[in-house]
Amino acid sequence: MKKSVYVLGFLALFTLSTASLFKIMHWPYAGILIFIGFFLLNFGFLPTLFYKLYKKDAISN
């Protein structure tokens, strides 16, 4: 579980940084990469992170 959080976070941030480079250089597919990056961040990384933090807090209480 811990590894999946890090992998999703890395993929989301790598995609967003690549998309920003594409956008600055006016290369094609920048919009698609931005969409994929935000999708991974909002529907992959953040829910997994919050679930992990919730489970960690529930176990400690």
mmCIF file of C-alpha atoms in Angstrom:
data_model
loop_
_atom_site.group_PDB
_atom_site.id
_atom_site.type_symbol
_atom_site.label_atom_id
_atom_site.label_comp_id
_atom_site.label_asym_id
_atom_site.label_seq_id
_atom_site.Cartn_x
_atom_site.Cartn_y
_atom_site.Cartn_z
ATOM 1 C CA MET A 1 0.000 0.000 0.000
ATOM 2 C CA LYS A 2 2.783 2.411 0.879
ATOM 3 C CA LYS A 3 4.565 1.749 -2.395
ATOM 4 C CA SER A 4 1.404 2.328 -4.445
ATOM 5 C CA VAL A 5 0.972 5.779 -2.875
ATOM 6 C CA TYR A 6 4.508 6.744 -3.849
ATOM 7 C CA VAL A 7 4.180 5.335 -7.369
ATOM 8 C CA LEU A 8 0.878 7.137 -8.013
ATOM 9 C CA GLY A 9 2.277 10.374 -6.640
ATOM 10 C CA PHE A 10 5.377 10.111 -8.789
ATOM 11 C CA LEU A 11 3.379 9.319 -11.937
ATOM 12 C CA ALA A 12 0.978 12.209 -11.328
ATOM 13 C CA LEU A 13 3.706 14.766 -10.684
ATOM 14 C CA PHE A 14 5.886 13.487 -13.527
ATOM 15 C CA THR A 15 2.956 13.717 -15.944
ATOM 16 C CA LEU A 16 2.074 17.225 -14.768
ATOM 17 C CA SER A 17 5.661 18.442 -15.048
ATOM 18 C CA THR A 18 5.983 16.944 -18.521
ATOM 19 C CA ALA A 19 2.683 18.570 -19.477
ATOM 20 C CA SER A 20 3.887 21.946 -18.279
ATOM 21 C CA LEU A 21 7.007 21.583 -20.420
ATOM 22 C CA PHE A 22 4.834 20.663 -23.414
ATOM 23 C CA LYS A 23 2.587 23.663 -22.715
ATOM 24 C CA ILE A 24 5.501 26.101 -22.437
ATOM 25 C CA MET A 25 7.103 24.801 -25.628
ATOM 26 C CA HIS A 26 3.715 24.790 -27.468
ATOM 27 C CA TRP A 27 4.081 21.121 -28.344
ATOM 28 C CA PRO A 28 1.037 18.990 -29.167
ATOM 29 C CA TYR A 29 -0.800 16.828 -26.603
ATOM 30 C CA ALA A 30 -0.125 19.209 -23.699
ATOM 31 C CA GLY A 31 -3.827 19.375 -22.860
ATOM 32 C CA ILE A 32 -4.169 15.612 -22.812
ATOM 33 C CA LEU A 33 -1.149 15.266 -20.525
ATOM 34 C CA ILE A 34 -2.513 17.901 -18.152
ATOM 35 C CA PHE A 35 -5.824 16.063 -18.009
ATOM 36 C CA ILE A 36 -4.133 12.714 -17.349
ATOM 37 C CA GLY A 37 -1.893 14.248 -14.672
ATOM 38 C CA PHE A 38 -4.751 15.877 -12.787
ATOM 39 C CA PHE A 39 -6.849 12.733 -13.157
ATOM 40 C CA LEU A 40 -4.078 10.621 -11.610
ATOM 41 C CA LEU A 41 -3.589 13.159 -8.851
ATOM 42 C CA ASN A 42 -7.268 13.602 -7.950
ATOM 43 C CA PHE A 43 -8.592 10.087 -8.468
ATOM 44 C CA GLY A 44 -5.494 7.999 -7.791
ATOM 45 C CA PHE A 45 -2.961 9.581 -5.482
ATOM 46 C CA LEU A 46 -5.089 11.691 -3.125
ATOM 47 C CA PRO A 47 -7.762 9.059 -2.316
ATOM 48 C CA THR A 48 -5.074 6.440 -1.741
ATOM 49 C CA LEU A 49 -3.099 8.788 0.491
ATOM 50 C CA PHE A 50 -6.134 9.819 2.548
ATOM 51 C CA TYR A 51 -7.255 6.188 2.905
ATOM 52 C CA LYS A 52 -3.795 5.234 4.112
ATOM 53 C CA LEU A 53 -3.774 8.102 6.629
ATOM 54 C CA TYR A 54 -7.289 7.201 7.789
ATOM 55 C CA LYS A 55 -6.364 3.565 8.344
ATOM 56 C CA LYS A 56 -3.211 4.596 10.180
ATOM 57 C CA ASP A 57 -5.206 6.902 12.467
ATOM 58 C CA ALA A 58 -7.954 4.303 13.051
ATOM 59 C CA ILE A 59 -5.405 1.700 14.112
ATOM 60 C CA SER A 60 -3.658 4.037 16.540
ATOM 61 C CA ASN A 61 -6.946 5.001 18.302
#
